[in-house]
């Protein structure tokens, strides 16, 4: 059962990123406190990159057993391996390369090797199933000015897909045009959903989503908690 979203507003993007980094360390450590494995879904974007660097540089990172963290992605730009525009590349450079992670527990979405985005989406769905179809502990999401989350864009048919875990997305309204994304049922299969959003250009989308308006960002909900972690600019139009 989901609960109402909570808003936490920070003065600026840097303060937002610092706060999210500390929250991420604490939440992963709590998830591991009973001896289990933590499952974290990463996102991309400028604020996410700062969050990752802050986690990697934080003395508090020792609170987490990084060998017992499974890393997943909510969406990916379907580009060759190592392309700087891939969310995986960003996360590896800013975070994963600095931590003692288990490479077998890092689950990037497939890169473009000529197999096609549909095959990549099917492969990622199979990887999730092979891992036991886990419930994620934390899912981080950005929000676009149009209200999209992951690579689920307003008006696109992928919004209606409920029978598979991941889908290919073509003709994205923002480059690159081809992507792979988790679907809404997977985005909802998480204990805590965190929307991490900064910038005045996102303010309309944030306000619309929080008012349960017709944008994709209105839909993902955490089973235990849904957090909107905003800077003042992104929150400027929230009633």
PDB file of C-alpha atoms in Angstrom:
ATOM      1  CA  UNK A   1       0.000   0.000   0.000  1.00  0.00           C
ATOM      2  CA  UNK A   2       1.402   3.376  -0.971  1.00  0.00           C
ATOM      3  CA  UNK A   3       1.390   6.502   1.138  1.00  0.00           C
ATOM      4  CA  UNK A   4       1.056  10.171   0.265  1.00  0.00           C
ATOM      5  CA  UNK A   5       4.183  11.804  -1.137  1.00  0.00           C
ATOM      6  CA  UNK A   6       6.411  13.859   1.139  1.00  0.00           C
ATOM      7  CA  UNK A   7       8.211  17.053   0.075  1.00  0.00           C
ATOM      8  CA  UNK A   8      11.660  18.034   1.283  1.00  0.00           C
ATOM      9  CA  UNK A   9      12.797  21.360  -0.148  1.00  0.00           C
ATOM     10  CA  UNK A  10      16.433  22.493  -0.181  1.00  0.00           C
ATOM     11  CA  UNK A  11      17.846  25.962  -0.856  1.00  0.00           C
ATOM     12  CA  UNK A  12      19.726  25.043  -4.024  1.00  0.00           C
ATOM     13  CA  UNK A  13      20.916  22.158  -6.174  1.00  0.00           C
ATOM     14  CA  UNK A  14      24.181  21.656  -4.277  1.00  0.00           C
ATOM     15  CA  UNK A  15      22.424  21.435  -0.925  1.00  0.00           C
ATOM     16  CA  UNK A  16      19.905  19.058  -2.486  1.00  0.00           C
ATOM     17  CA  UNK A  17      22.633  16.767  -3.801  1.00  0.00           C
ATOM     18  CA  UNK A  18      24.487  16.747  -0.481  1.00  0.00           C
ATOM     19  CA  UNK A  19      21.309  15.857   1.403  1.00  0.00           C
ATOM     20  CA  UNK A  20      20.352  13.084  -1.028  1.00  0.00           C
ATOM     21  CA  UNK A  21      23.832  11.591  -0.777  1.00  0.00           C
ATOM     22  CA  UNK A  22      23.608  11.360   3.001  1.00  0.00           C
ATOM     23  CA  UNK A  23      20.098   9.945   2.810  1.00  0.00           C
ATOM     24  CA  UNK A  24      21.217   7.324   0.293  1.00  0.00           C
ATOM     25  CA  UNK A  25      24.059   6.092   2.509  1.00  0.00           C
ATOM     26  CA  UNK A  26      21.769   5.883   5.533  1.00  0.00           C
ATOM     27  CA  UNK A  27      18.977   4.126   3.653  1.00  0.00           C
ATOM     28  CA  UNK A  28      21.292   1.506   2.168  1.00  0.00           C
ATOM     29  CA  UNK A  29      22.875   0.872   5.564  1.00  0.00           C
ATOM     30  CA  UNK A  30      19.419   0.458   7.109  1.00  0.00           C
ATOM     31  CA  UNK A  31      18.422  -1.992   4.376  1.00  0.00           C
ATOM     32  CA  UNK A  32      21.520  -4.042   5.148  1.00  0.00           C
ATOM     33  CA  UNK A  33      21.054  -3.914   8.914  1.00  0.00           C
ATOM     34  CA  UNK A  34      19.376  -7.325   9.057  1.00  0.00           C
ATOM     35  CA  UNK A  35      22.071  -8.922   6.950  1.00  0.00           C
ATOM     36  CA  UNK A  36      20.330  -8.611   3.615  1.00  0.00           C
ATOM     37  CA  UNK A  37      21.256  -7.289   0.211  1.00  0.00           C
ATOM     38  CA  UNK A  38      20.245  -3.728  -0.702  1.00  0.00           C
ATOM     39  CA  UNK A  39      18.804  -3.088  -4.176  1.00  0.00           C
ATOM     40  CA  UNK A  40      19.276   0.441  -5.518  1.00  0.00           C
ATOM     41  CA  UNK A  41      18.036   1.857  -8.819  1.00  0.00           C
ATOM     42  CA  UNK A  42      20.231   4.636 -10.185  1.00  0.00           C
ATOM     43  CA  UNK A  43      19.258   7.522 -12.434  1.00  0.00           C
ATOM     44  CA  UNK A  44      21.166   9.985 -14.591  1.00  0.00           C
ATOM     45  CA  UNK A  45      21.506  13.727 -14.872  1.00  0.00           C
ATOM     46  CA  UNK A  46      23.507  16.576 -13.422  1.00  0.00           C
ATOM     47  CA  UNK A  47      22.176  16.400  -9.870  1.00  0.00           C
ATOM     48  CA  UNK A  48      22.569  12.629  -9.807  1.00  0.00           C
ATOM     49  CA  UNK A  49      26.205  12.992 -10.809  1.00  0.00           C
ATOM     50  CA  UNK A  50      26.820  15.343  -7.886  1.00  0.00           C
ATOM     51  CA  UNK A  51      25.001  12.940  -5.552  1.00  0.00           C
ATOM     52  CA  UNK A  52      27.218  10.077  -6.689  1.00  0.00           C
ATOM     53  CA  UNK A  53      30.441  12.026  -6.279  1.00  0.00           C
ATOM     54  CA  UNK A  54      29.337  13.171  -2.833  1.00  0.00           C
ATOM     55  CA  UNK A  55      28.621   9.584  -1.761  1.00  0.00           C
ATOM     56  CA  UNK A  56      31.982   8.429  -3.090  1.00  0.00           C
ATOM     57  CA  UNK A  57      33.805  11.176  -1.174  1.00  0.00           C
ATOM     58  CA  UNK A  58      31.798  10.937   2.057  1.00  0.00           C
ATOM     59  CA  UNK A  59      33.483   9.497   5.162  1.00  0.00           C
ATOM     60  CA  UNK A  60      30.074   8.010   6.008  1.00  0.00           C
ATOM     61  CA  UNK A  61      30.316   5.641   3.017  1.00  0.00           C
ATOM     62  CA  UNK A  62      32.013   3.144   5.353  1.00  0.00           C
ATOM     63  CA  UNK A  63      28.590   2.570   6.949  1.00  0.00           C
ATOM     64  CA  UNK A  64      27.647   0.563   3.840  1.00  0.00           C
ATOM     65  CA  UNK A  65      28.944  -2.838   2.790  1.00  0.00           C
ATOM     66  CA  UNK A  66      29.161  -1.997  -0.903  1.00  0.00           C
ATOM     67  CA  UNK A  67      29.782  -5.642  -1.743  1.00  0.00           C
ATOM     68  CA  UNK A  68      26.187  -6.278  -0.655  1.00  0.00           C
ATOM     69  CA  UNK A  69      24.520  -3.694  -2.877  1.00  0.00           C
ATOM     70  CA  UNK A  70      22.808  -4.623  -6.148  1.00  0.00           C
ATOM     71  CA  UNK A  71      22.839  -1.678  -8.569  1.00  0.00           C
ATOM     72  CA  UNK A  72      20.163  -1.354 -11.244  1.00  0.00           C
ATOM     73  CA  UNK A  73      19.121   1.410 -13.644  1.00  0.00           C
ATOM     74  CA  UNK A  74      15.670   2.857 -14.302  1.00  0.00           C
ATOM     75  CA  UNK A  75      16.463   3.736 -17.892  1.00  0.00           C
ATOM     76  CA  UNK A  76      19.347   4.065 -20.285  1.00  0.00           C
ATOM     77  CA  UNK A  77      20.335   5.795 -23.487  1.00  0.00           C
ATOM     78  CA  UNK A  78      20.793   3.026 -26.059  1.00  0.00           C
ATOM     79  CA  UNK A  79      24.348   3.864 -27.066  1.00  0.00           C
ATOM     80  CA  UNK A  80      27.627   1.928 -27.333  1.00  0.00           C
ATOM     81  CA  UNK A  81      29.386   0.821 -24.181  1.00  0.00           C
ATOM     82  CA  UNK A  82      31.390   3.612 -22.585  1.00  0.00           C
ATOM     83  CA  UNK A  83      29.566   6.416 -24.368  1.00  0.00           C
ATOM     84  CA  UNK A  84      29.683   9.474 -22.073  1.00  0.00           C
ATOM     85  CA  UNK A  85      25.939  10.015 -22.562  1.00  0.00           C
ATOM     86  CA  UNK A  86      25.061   6.665 -20.997  1.00  0.00           C
ATOM     87  CA  UNK A  87      23.778   6.793 -17.424  1.00  0.00           C
ATOM     88  CA  UNK A  88      25.962   3.788 -16.653  1.00  0.00           C
ATOM     89  CA  UNK A  89      29.106   5.643 -17.744  1.00  0.00           C
ATOM     90  CA  UNK A  90      28.236   8.580 -15.503  1.00  0.00           C
ATOM     91  CA  UNK A  91      27.563   6.344 -12.495  1.00  0.00           C
ATOM     92  CA  UNK A  92      30.735   4.313 -12.963  1.00  0.00           C
ATOM     93  CA  UNK A  93      32.912   7.417 -13.210  1.00  0.00           C
ATOM     94  CA  UNK A  94      31.323   9.306 -10.317  1.00  0.00           C
ATOM     95  CA  UNK A  95      30.465   6.478  -7.917  1.00  0.00           C
ATOM     96  CA  UNK A  96      31.095   2.846  -8.700  1.00  0.00           C
ATOM     97  CA  UNK A  97      34.767   3.193  -9.627  1.00  0.00           C
ATOM     98  CA  UNK A  98      35.437   4.691  -6.185  1.00  0.00           C
ATOM     99  CA  UNK A  99      33.712   1.969  -4.168  1.00  0.00           C
ATOM    100  CA  UNK A 100      34.456  -1.659  -3.396  1.00  0.00           C
ATOM    101  CA  UNK A 101      31.470  -3.013  -5.305  1.00  0.00           C
ATOM    102  CA  UNK A 102      30.944  -6.564  -6.474  1.00  0.00           C
ATOM    103  CA  UNK A 103      31.018  -6.385 -10.299  1.00  0.00           C
ATOM    104  CA  UNK A 104      28.493  -9.227 -10.452  1.00  0.00           C
ATOM    105  CA  UNK A 105      26.021  -7.057  -8.543  1.00  0.00           C
ATOM    106  CA  UNK A 106      26.211  -4.155 -11.014  1.00  0.00           C
ATOM    107  CA  UNK A 107      23.433  -4.524 -13.594  1.00  0.00           C
ATOM    108  CA  UNK A 108      23.700  -1.939 -16.374  1.00  0.00           C
ATOM    109  CA  UNK A 109      21.156  -1.976 -19.154  1.00  0.00           C
ATOM    110  CA  UNK A 110      22.670  -3.442 -22.317  1.00  0.00           C
ATOM    111  CA  UNK A 111      24.673  -1.158 -24.551  1.00  0.00           C
ATOM    112  CA  UNK A 112      24.063  -0.897 -28.277  1.00  0.00           C
ATOM    113  CA  UNK A 113      26.004  -3.688 -29.962  1.00  0.00           C
ATOM    114  CA  UNK A 114      23.713  -3.901 -32.975  1.00  0.00           C
ATOM    115  CA  UNK A 115      21.156  -6.180 -31.309  1.00  0.00           C
ATOM    116  CA  UNK A 116      18.368  -3.594 -31.229  1.00  0.00           C
ATOM    117  CA  UNK A 117      16.672  -1.872 -28.306  1.00  0.00           C
ATOM    118  CA  UNK A 118      13.863  -4.447 -28.104  1.00  0.00           C
ATOM    119  CA  UNK A 119      16.389  -7.224 -27.544  1.00  0.00           C
ATOM    120  CA  UNK A 120      18.174  -5.071 -24.953  1.00  0.00           C
ATOM    121  CA  UNK A 121      14.920  -4.502 -23.060  1.00  0.00           C
ATOM    122  CA  UNK A 122      14.109  -8.220 -23.116  1.00  0.00           C
ATOM    123  CA  UNK A 123      17.597  -9.030 -21.855  1.00  0.00           C
ATOM    124  CA  UNK A 124      17.221  -6.629 -18.941  1.00  0.00           C
ATOM    125  CA  UNK A 125      13.847  -8.069 -18.033  1.00  0.00           C
ATOM    126  CA  UNK A 126      15.435 -11.529 -18.053  1.00  0.00           C
ATOM    127  CA  UNK A 127      18.268 -10.302 -15.814  1.00  0.00           C
ATOM    128  CA  UNK A 128      15.767  -8.959 -13.290  1.00  0.00           C
ATOM    129  CA  UNK A 129      13.907 -12.266 -13.340  1.00  0.00           C
ATOM    130  CA  UNK A 130      17.142 -14.212 -12.895  1.00  0.00           C
ATOM    131  CA  UNK A 131      17.881 -12.082  -9.828  1.00  0.00           C
ATOM    132  CA  UNK A 132      14.579 -13.146  -8.289  1.00  0.00           C
ATOM    133  CA  UNK A 133      12.491 -10.167  -9.429  1.00  0.00           C
ATOM    134  CA  UNK A 134      13.663  -8.139  -6.435  1.00  0.00           C
ATOM    135  CA  UNK A 135      11.770  -5.402  -4.675  1.00  0.00           C
ATOM    136  CA  UNK A 136      14.043  -2.373  -4.804  1.00  0.00           C
ATOM    137  CA  UNK A 137      14.943  -0.573  -1.600  1.00  0.00           C
ATOM    138  CA  UNK A 138      15.492   2.818  -3.256  1.00  0.00           C
ATOM    139  CA  UNK A 139      14.549   4.028  -6.716  1.00  0.00           C
ATOM    140  CA  UNK A 140      15.882   7.438  -7.726  1.00  0.00           C
ATOM    141  CA  UNK A 141      14.156   9.309 -10.531  1.00  0.00           C
ATOM    142  CA  UNK A 142      14.675  12.629 -12.231  1.00  0.00           C
ATOM    143  CA  UNK A 143      11.797  14.522 -13.837  1.00  0.00           C
ATOM    144  CA  UNK A 144      11.907  16.250 -17.206  1.00  0.00           C
ATOM    145  CA  UNK A 145      10.301  19.618 -17.949  1.00  0.00           C
ATOM    146  CA  UNK A 146       7.596  17.656 -19.800  1.00  0.00           C
ATOM    147  CA  UNK A 147       6.940  15.497 -16.728  1.00  0.00           C
ATOM    148  CA  UNK A 148       8.651  12.361 -18.018  1.00  0.00           C
ATOM    149  CA  UNK A 149      10.364   9.913 -15.675  1.00  0.00           C
ATOM    150  CA  UNK A 150      12.943   7.304 -16.631  1.00  0.00           C
ATOM    151  CA  UNK A 151      12.344   7.225 -20.404  1.00  0.00           C
ATOM    152  CA  UNK A 152       8.562   7.161 -20.163  1.00  0.00           C
ATOM    153  CA  UNK A 153       7.395  10.222 -22.055  1.00  0.00           C
ATOM    154  CA  UNK A 154       3.948  11.871 -22.143  1.00  0.00           C
ATOM    155  CA  UNK A 155       1.689  10.353 -24.773  1.00  0.00           C
ATOM    156  CA  UNK A 156       4.003   7.446 -25.609  1.00  0.00           C
ATOM    157  CA  UNK A 157       2.610   3.897 -25.775  1.00  0.00           C
ATOM    158  CA  UNK A 158       5.163   2.611 -23.252  1.00  0.00           C
ATOM    159  CA  UNK A 159       3.114   4.308 -20.520  1.00  0.00           C
ATOM    160  CA  UNK A 160       0.450   1.641 -20.973  1.00  0.00           C
ATOM    161  CA  UNK A 161       2.768  -1.390 -20.859  1.00  0.00           C
ATOM    162  CA  UNK A 162       2.196  -3.498 -17.753  1.00  0.00           C
ATOM    163  CA  UNK A 163       3.132  -7.026 -18.817  1.00  0.00           C
ATOM    164  CA  UNK A 164       6.914  -6.670 -19.194  1.00  0.00           C
ATOM    165  CA  UNK A 165       9.614  -5.222 -16.979  1.00  0.00           C
ATOM    166  CA  UNK A 166      11.466  -3.156 -19.574  1.00  0.00           C
ATOM    167  CA  UNK A 167      10.659  -1.623 -22.938  1.00  0.00           C
ATOM    168  CA  UNK A 168      12.407  -0.060 -25.892  1.00  0.00           C
ATOM    169  CA  UNK A 169      11.645   3.601 -26.555  1.00  0.00           C
ATOM    170  CA  UNK A 170      12.073   5.091 -30.026  1.00  0.00           C
ATOM    171  CA  UNK A 171      11.868   8.676 -31.256  1.00  0.00           C
ATOM    172  CA  UNK A 172      12.496  10.143 -27.820  1.00  0.00           C
ATOM    173  CA  UNK A 173      11.650  13.866 -27.731  1.00  0.00           C
ATOM    174  CA  UNK A 174      15.096  14.480 -26.265  1.00  0.00           C
ATOM    175  CA  UNK A 175      18.302  12.977 -27.623  1.00  0.00           C
ATOM    176  CA  UNK A 176      19.398  10.327 -28.051  1.00  0.00           C
ATOM    177  CA  UNK A 177      16.289   9.008 -29.781  1.00  0.00           C
ATOM    178  CA  UNK A 178      16.533   5.359 -28.725  1.00  0.00           C
ATOM    179  CA  UNK A 179      16.366   4.259 -25.102  1.00  0.00           C
ATOM    180  CA  UNK A 180      15.473   1.401 -22.776  1.00  0.00           C
ATOM    181  CA  UNK A 181      13.267   1.983 -19.736  1.00  0.00           C
ATOM    182  CA  UNK A 182      11.696   0.108 -16.873  1.00  0.00           C
ATOM    183  CA  UNK A 183       7.887   0.156 -16.985  1.00  0.00           C
ATOM    184  CA  UNK A 184       5.541   1.536 -14.344  1.00  0.00           C
ATOM    185  CA  UNK A 185       4.979  -1.827 -12.591  1.00  0.00           C
ATOM    186  CA  UNK A 186       8.728  -2.075 -12.022  1.00  0.00           C
ATOM    187  CA  UNK A 187       9.069   1.555 -10.948  1.00  0.00           C
ATOM    188  CA  UNK A 188       6.386   0.856  -8.356  1.00  0.00           C
ATOM    189  CA  UNK A 189       8.104  -2.285  -7.095  1.00  0.00           C
ATOM    190  CA  UNK A 190      10.214  -0.380  -4.624  1.00  0.00           C
ATOM    191  CA  UNK A 191      10.060   0.464  -0.956  1.00  0.00           C
ATOM    192  CA  UNK A 192      11.076   4.100  -1.428  1.00  0.00           C
ATOM    193  CA  UNK A 193      10.710   6.203  -4.575  1.00  0.00           C
ATOM    194  CA  UNK A 194      12.794   9.371  -4.592  1.00  0.00           C
ATOM    195  CA  UNK A 195      12.165  12.118  -7.128  1.00  0.00           C
ATOM    196  CA  UNK A 196      15.342  14.210  -7.165  1.00  0.00           C
ATOM    197  CA  UNK A 197      14.643  17.431  -9.056  1.00  0.00           C
ATOM    198  CA  UNK A 198      16.318  20.813  -9.389  1.00  0.00           C
ATOM    199  CA  UNK A 199      15.790  23.859 -11.554  1.00  0.00           C
ATOM    200  CA  UNK A 200      13.002  26.286 -12.384  1.00  0.00           C
ATOM    201  CA  UNK A 201      12.475  24.599 -15.763  1.00  0.00           C
ATOM    202  CA  UNK A 202      11.081  21.582 -13.875  1.00  0.00           C
ATOM    203  CA  UNK A 203       8.713  23.594 -11.646  1.00  0.00           C
ATOM    204  CA  UNK A 204       5.576  23.185 -13.783  1.00  0.00           C
ATOM    205  CA  UNK A 205       6.130  19.438 -14.148  1.00  0.00           C
ATOM    206  CA  UNK A 206       6.695  19.023 -10.411  1.00  0.00           C
ATOM    207  CA  UNK A 207       3.535  20.964  -9.533  1.00  0.00           C
ATOM    208  CA  UNK A 208       1.485  18.998 -12.060  1.00  0.00           C
ATOM    209  CA  UNK A 209       2.753  15.642 -10.824  1.00  0.00           C
ATOM    210  CA  UNK A 210       2.112  16.484  -7.185  1.00  0.00           C
ATOM    211  CA  UNK A 211      -1.419  17.553  -8.111  1.00  0.00           C
ATOM    212  CA  UNK A 212      -1.887  14.105  -9.714  1.00  0.00           C
ATOM    213  CA  UNK A 213      -2.015  15.711 -13.137  1.00  0.00           C
ATOM    214  CA  UNK A 214      -1.606  13.944 -16.449  1.00  0.00           C
ATOM    215  CA  UNK A 215       2.162  13.519 -16.548  1.00  0.00           C
ATOM    216  CA  UNK A 216       4.208  10.320 -16.136  1.00  0.00           C
ATOM    217  CA  UNK A 217       5.853  11.675 -12.982  1.00  0.00           C
ATOM    218  CA  UNK A 218       2.495  11.504 -11.194  1.00  0.00           C
ATOM    219  CA  UNK A 219       2.486   7.720 -11.282  1.00  0.00           C
ATOM    220  CA  UNK A 220       5.468   6.014  -9.572  1.00  0.00           C
ATOM    221  CA  UNK A 221       4.789   5.470  -5.880  1.00  0.00           C
ATOM    222  CA  UNK A 222       6.877   3.786  -3.209  1.00  0.00           C
ATOM    223  CA  UNK A 223       5.408   0.967  -1.170  1.00  0.00           C
ATOM    224  CA  UNK A 224       6.635   2.556   2.052  1.00  0.00           C
ATOM    225  CA  UNK A 225       7.539   6.100   1.078  1.00  0.00           C
ATOM    226  CA  UNK A 226       7.467   8.514  -1.855  1.00  0.00           C
ATOM    227  CA  UNK A 227       9.825  11.445  -1.472  1.00  0.00           C
ATOM    228  CA  UNK A 228      10.048  14.556  -3.601  1.00  0.00           C
ATOM    229  CA  UNK A 229      13.510  15.950  -2.939  1.00  0.00           C
ATOM    230  CA  UNK A 230      13.556  19.398  -4.516  1.00  0.00           C
ATOM    231  CA  UNK A 231      15.485  22.609  -4.588  1.00  0.00           C
ATOM    232  CA  UNK A 232      13.565  25.841  -4.136  1.00  0.00           C
ATOM    233  CA  UNK A 233      13.506  26.547  -7.859  1.00  0.00           C
ATOM    234  CA  UNK A 234      11.905  23.194  -8.703  1.00  0.00           C
ATOM    235  CA  UNK A 235       9.405  23.637  -5.877  1.00  0.00           C
ATOM    236  CA  UNK A 236       8.496  27.209  -6.774  1.00  0.00           C
ATOM    237  CA  UNK A 237       5.086  26.395  -8.277  1.00  0.00           C
ATOM    238  CA  UNK A 238       3.931  23.781  -5.783  1.00  0.00           C
ATOM    239  CA  UNK A 239       0.759  24.890  -4.040  1.00  0.00           C
TER     240      UNK A 239
END
